[in-house]
Coordinates of C-alpha atoms and ligand atoms in Angstrom, one line a residue:
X20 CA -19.3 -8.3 -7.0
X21 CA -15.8 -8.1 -8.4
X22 CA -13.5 -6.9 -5.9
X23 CA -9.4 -6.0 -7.2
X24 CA -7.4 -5.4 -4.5
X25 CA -3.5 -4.1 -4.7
X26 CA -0.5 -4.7 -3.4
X27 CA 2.8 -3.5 -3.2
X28 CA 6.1 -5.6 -2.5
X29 CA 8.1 -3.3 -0.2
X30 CA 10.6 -3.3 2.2
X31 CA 9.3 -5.4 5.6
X32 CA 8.7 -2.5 8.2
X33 CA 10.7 -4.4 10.8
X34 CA 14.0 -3.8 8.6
X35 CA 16.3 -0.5 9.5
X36 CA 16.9 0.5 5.9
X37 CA 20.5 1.2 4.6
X38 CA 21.1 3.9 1.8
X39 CA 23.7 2.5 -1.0
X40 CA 26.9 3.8 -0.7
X41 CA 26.6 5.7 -4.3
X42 CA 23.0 7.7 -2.9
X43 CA 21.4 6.2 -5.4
X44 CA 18.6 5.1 -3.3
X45 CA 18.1 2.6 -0.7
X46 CA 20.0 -0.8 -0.8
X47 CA 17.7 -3.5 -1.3
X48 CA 20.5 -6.7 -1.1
X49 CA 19.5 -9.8 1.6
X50 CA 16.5 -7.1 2.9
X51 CA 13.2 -9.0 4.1
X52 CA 10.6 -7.7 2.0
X53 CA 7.2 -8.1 2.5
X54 CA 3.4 -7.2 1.3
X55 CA 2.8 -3.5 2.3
X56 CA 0.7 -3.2 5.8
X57 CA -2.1 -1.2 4.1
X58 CA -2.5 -3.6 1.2
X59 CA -2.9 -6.1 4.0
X60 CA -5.7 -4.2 5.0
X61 CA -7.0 -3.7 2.0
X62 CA -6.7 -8.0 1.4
X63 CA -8.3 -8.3 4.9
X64 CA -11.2 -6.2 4.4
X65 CA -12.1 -7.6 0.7
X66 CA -11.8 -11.1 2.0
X67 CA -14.5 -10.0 4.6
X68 CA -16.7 -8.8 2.0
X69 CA -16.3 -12.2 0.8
X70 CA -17.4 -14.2 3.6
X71 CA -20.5 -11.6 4.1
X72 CA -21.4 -12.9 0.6
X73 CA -21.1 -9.4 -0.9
X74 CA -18.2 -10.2 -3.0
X75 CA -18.3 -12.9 -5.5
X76 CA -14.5 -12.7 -6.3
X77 CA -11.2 -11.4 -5.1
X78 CA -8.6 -10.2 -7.5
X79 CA -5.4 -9.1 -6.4
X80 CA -2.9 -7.3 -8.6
X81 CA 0.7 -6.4 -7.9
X82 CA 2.9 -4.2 -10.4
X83 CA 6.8 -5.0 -10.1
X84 CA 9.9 -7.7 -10.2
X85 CA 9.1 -11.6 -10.5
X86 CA 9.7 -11.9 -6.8
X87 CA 6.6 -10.0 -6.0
X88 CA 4.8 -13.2 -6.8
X89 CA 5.5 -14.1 -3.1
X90 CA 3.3 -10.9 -1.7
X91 CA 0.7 -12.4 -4.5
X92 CA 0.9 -16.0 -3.3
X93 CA 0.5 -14.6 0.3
X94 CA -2.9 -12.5 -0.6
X95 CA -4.5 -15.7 -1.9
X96 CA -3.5 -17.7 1.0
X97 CA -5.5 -15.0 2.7
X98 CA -8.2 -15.4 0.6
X99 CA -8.2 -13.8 -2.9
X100 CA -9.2 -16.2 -5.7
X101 CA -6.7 -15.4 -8.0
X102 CA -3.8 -13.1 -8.9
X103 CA -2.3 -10.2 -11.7
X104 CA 1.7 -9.4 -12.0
X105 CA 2.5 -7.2 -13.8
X106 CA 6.0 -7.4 -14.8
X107 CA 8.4 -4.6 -14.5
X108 CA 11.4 -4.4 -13.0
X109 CA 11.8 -0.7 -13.1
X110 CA 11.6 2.1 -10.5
X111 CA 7.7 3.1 -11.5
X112 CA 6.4 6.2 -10.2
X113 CA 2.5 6.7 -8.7
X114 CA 1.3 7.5 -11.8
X115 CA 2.6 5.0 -14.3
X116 CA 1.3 2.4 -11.6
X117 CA -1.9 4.5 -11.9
X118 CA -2.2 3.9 -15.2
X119 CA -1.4 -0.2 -15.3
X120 CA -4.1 -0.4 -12.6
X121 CA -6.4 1.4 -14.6
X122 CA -5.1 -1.3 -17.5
X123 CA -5.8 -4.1 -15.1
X124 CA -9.5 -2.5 -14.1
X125 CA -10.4 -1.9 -17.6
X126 CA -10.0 -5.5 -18.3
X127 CA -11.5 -6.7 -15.0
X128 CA -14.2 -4.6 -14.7
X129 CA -14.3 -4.5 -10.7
X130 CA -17.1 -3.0 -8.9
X131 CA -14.8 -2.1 -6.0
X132 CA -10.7 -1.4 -6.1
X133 CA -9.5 -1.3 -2.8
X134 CA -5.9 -0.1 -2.2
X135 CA -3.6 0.8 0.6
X136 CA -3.4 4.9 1.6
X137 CA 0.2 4.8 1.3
X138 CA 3.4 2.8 0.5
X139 CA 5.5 2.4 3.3
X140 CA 8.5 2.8 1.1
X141 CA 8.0 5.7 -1.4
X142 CA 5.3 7.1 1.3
X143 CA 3.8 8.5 -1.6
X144 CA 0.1 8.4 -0.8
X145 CA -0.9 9.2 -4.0
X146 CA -1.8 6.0 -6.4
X147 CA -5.6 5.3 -5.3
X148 CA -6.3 9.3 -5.9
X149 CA -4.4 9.0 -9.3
X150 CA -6.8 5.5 -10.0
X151 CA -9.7 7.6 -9.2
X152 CA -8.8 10.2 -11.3
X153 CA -8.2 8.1 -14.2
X154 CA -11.4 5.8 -14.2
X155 CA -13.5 8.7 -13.5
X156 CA -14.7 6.8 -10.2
X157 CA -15.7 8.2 -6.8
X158 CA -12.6 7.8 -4.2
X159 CA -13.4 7.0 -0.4
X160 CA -9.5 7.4 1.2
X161 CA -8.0 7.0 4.8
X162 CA -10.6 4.5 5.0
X163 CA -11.7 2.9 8.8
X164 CA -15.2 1.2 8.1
X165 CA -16.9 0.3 4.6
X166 CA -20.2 -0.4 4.0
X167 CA -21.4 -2.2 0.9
X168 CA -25.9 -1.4 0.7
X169 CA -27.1 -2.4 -3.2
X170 CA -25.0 0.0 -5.9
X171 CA -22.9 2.2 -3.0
X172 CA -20.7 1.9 -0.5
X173 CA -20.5 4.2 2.2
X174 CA -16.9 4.9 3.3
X175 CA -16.2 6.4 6.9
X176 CA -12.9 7.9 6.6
X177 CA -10.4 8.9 9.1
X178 CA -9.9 13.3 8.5
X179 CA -8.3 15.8 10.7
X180 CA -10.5 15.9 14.0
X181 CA -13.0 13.1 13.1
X182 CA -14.5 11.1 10.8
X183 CA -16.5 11.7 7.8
X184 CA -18.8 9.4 5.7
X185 CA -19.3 9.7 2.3
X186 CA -21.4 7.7 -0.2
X187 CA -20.2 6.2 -3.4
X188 CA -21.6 4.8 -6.2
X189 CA -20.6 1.6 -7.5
X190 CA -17.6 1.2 -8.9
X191 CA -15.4 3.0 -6.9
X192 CA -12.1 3.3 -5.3
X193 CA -11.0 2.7 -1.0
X194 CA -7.7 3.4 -0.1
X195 CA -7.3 1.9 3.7
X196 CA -6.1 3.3 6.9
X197 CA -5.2 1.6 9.9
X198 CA -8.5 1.6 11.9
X199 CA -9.9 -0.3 9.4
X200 CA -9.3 -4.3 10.4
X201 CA -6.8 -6.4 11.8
X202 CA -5.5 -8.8 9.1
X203 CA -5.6 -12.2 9.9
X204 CA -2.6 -14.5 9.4
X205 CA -2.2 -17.0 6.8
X206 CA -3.2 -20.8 7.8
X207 CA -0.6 -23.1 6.3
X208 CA -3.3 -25.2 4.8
X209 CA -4.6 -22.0 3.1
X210 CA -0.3 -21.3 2.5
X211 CA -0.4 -24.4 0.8
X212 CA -4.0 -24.1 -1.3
X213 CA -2.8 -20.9 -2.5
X214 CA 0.1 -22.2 -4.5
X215 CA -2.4 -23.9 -7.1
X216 CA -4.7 -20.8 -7.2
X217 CA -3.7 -19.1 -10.7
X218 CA -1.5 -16.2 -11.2
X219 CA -1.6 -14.4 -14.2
X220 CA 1.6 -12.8 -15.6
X221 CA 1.0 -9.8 -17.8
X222 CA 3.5 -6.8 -18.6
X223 CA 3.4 -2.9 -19.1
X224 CA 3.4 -3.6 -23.4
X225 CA 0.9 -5.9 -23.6
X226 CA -1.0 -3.7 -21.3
X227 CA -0.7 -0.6 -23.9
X228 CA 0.7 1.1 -21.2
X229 CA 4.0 3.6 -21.2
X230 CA 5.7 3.6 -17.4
X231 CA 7.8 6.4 -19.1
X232 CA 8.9 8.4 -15.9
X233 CA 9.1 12.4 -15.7
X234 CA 10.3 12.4 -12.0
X235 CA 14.3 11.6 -11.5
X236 CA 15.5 10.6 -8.1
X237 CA 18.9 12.8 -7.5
X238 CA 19.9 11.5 -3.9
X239 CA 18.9 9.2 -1.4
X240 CA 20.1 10.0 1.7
X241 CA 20.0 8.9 5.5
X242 CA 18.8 10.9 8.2
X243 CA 21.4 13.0 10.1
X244 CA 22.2 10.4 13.1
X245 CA 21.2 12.3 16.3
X246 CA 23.7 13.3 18.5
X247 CA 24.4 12.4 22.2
X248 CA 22.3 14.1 24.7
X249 CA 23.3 15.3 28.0
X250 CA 22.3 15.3 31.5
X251 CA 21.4 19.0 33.3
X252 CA 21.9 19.0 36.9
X253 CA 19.0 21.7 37.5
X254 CA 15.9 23.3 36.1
X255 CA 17.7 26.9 36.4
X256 CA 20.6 24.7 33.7
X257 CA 17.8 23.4 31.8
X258 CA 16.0 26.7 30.9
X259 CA 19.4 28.5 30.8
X260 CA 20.4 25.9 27.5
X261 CA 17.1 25.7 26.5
X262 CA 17.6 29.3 26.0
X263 CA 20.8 30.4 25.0
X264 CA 21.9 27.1 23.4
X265 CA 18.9 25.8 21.9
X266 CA 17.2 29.0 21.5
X267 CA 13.8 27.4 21.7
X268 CA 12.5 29.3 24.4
Ligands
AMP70 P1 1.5 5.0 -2.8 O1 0.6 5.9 -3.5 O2 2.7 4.6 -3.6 O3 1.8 5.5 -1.4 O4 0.7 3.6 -2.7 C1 -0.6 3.5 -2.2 C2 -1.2 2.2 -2.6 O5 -1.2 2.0 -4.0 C3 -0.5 0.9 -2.0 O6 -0.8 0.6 -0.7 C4 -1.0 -0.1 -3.0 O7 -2.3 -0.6 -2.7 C5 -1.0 0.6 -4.3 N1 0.3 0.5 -5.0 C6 1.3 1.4 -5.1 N2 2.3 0.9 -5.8 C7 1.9 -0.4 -6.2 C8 2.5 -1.5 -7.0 N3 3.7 -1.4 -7.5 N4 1.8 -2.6 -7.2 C9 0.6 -2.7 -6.6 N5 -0.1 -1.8 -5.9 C10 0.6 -0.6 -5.7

């Protein structure tokens, strides 16, 4: 069983973003940027298919700049066989990534696409249910235990108050949550393995595929900064600001 997995290039969640001085969006000079934690997830648990013998073969595809060759190089030292870029150095919304992973699917043919439930970035949540939507194939998101059993997969995914199973037929879509595994870290014999695996560059064109966007960022901006708090010296104080100042009570 073909499995594609994606991954998104994104600001490393360690970094305190900046916004540019011109609101344009957030500045993205000398930041750390790393794979995406759910698409590490979604590496981690295809490479466990692997070893279980379910899956045959571990594509991973990334859509953006040259430089997200590194995320790619780091999924194969994970374990994925071999890797997709597609080029594009452009600000690509949910859906035109939607659409060059459907590209990518049509020509692969996985049985199983698994993909992260959300960018940490753009926090869009949205490209696995957009996939789905396009290919026509069932979508198990939030995703905290997969099952593979002959031509379905049954998906236990993470809803408001539980957890809820569904079963899919083959092929399908899994977008992770966090419950799902704990990704392992690269060995550097595998660091170094990976950098002969191949990598396959492709682009948008030759993909047939129009990233044409209909969305238009206006302004970026930062969070108000939160302002100094105080110290009350009684309960009475407390409840008295609470409410006449604050008005919350
Ligand atoms: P989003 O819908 O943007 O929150 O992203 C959800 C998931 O879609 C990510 O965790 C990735 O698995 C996938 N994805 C989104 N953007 C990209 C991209 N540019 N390249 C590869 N995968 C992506």
């Amino acid at each position: 069983m073909k499995v594609l997995v994606a991954v998104k290039r994104v600001v490393d969640y360690n970094v305190k973003v900046r916004v540019k001085a011109d609101n344009s969006g957030v500045d993205l000079a000398n930041v750390k940027m790393s794979m995406n934690p759910f698409c590490e997830i979604a590496v981690e648990e295809a490479v466990r298919l692997k070893e279980k013998g379910v899956a045959t073969e571990i594509i991973v595809v990334s859509i953006g700049p040259t430089t997200a060759q590194e995320q790619l190089r780091t999924a194969l030292a994970l374990g994925a066989d071999r890797a997709i870029l597609v080029e594009s150095a452009e600000d690509l919304t949910s859906l035109a990534v939607a659409k060059l992973l459907k590209a990518v699917v049509d020509k692969e043919q996985p049985q199983l696409v698994i993909l992260g439930k959300q960018a940490i970035d753009s926090d869009n949540n949205q490209t696995g249910q957009m996939l789905a939507a396009l290919t026509g194939y069932g979508q198990g998101t939030f995703a905290s235990k997969v099952e593979v059993a002959g031509d379905k997969v049954a998906v236990t995914r993470e809803v408001d108050g539980g957890a809820q199973t569904v079963s899919l037929s083959l092929p399908a879509i899994i977008t992770t949550d966090l419950r799902l595994n704990e990704p392992r870290y690269a060995s550097l014999p595998n660091i170094m393995k990976a950098k002969k695996k191949p990598l396959e560059v492709l682009t948008p064109e030759a993909l047939g595929v129009s990233t044409a966007s209909t969305n238009k960022t206006l302004k970026v901006e930062a969070p108000a900064a939160r302002s100094a708090g105080i110290k009350v010296k009684s309960v009475a104080e407390l409840v008295e600001k609470l409410k006449n100042e604050a008005k919350v009570i």
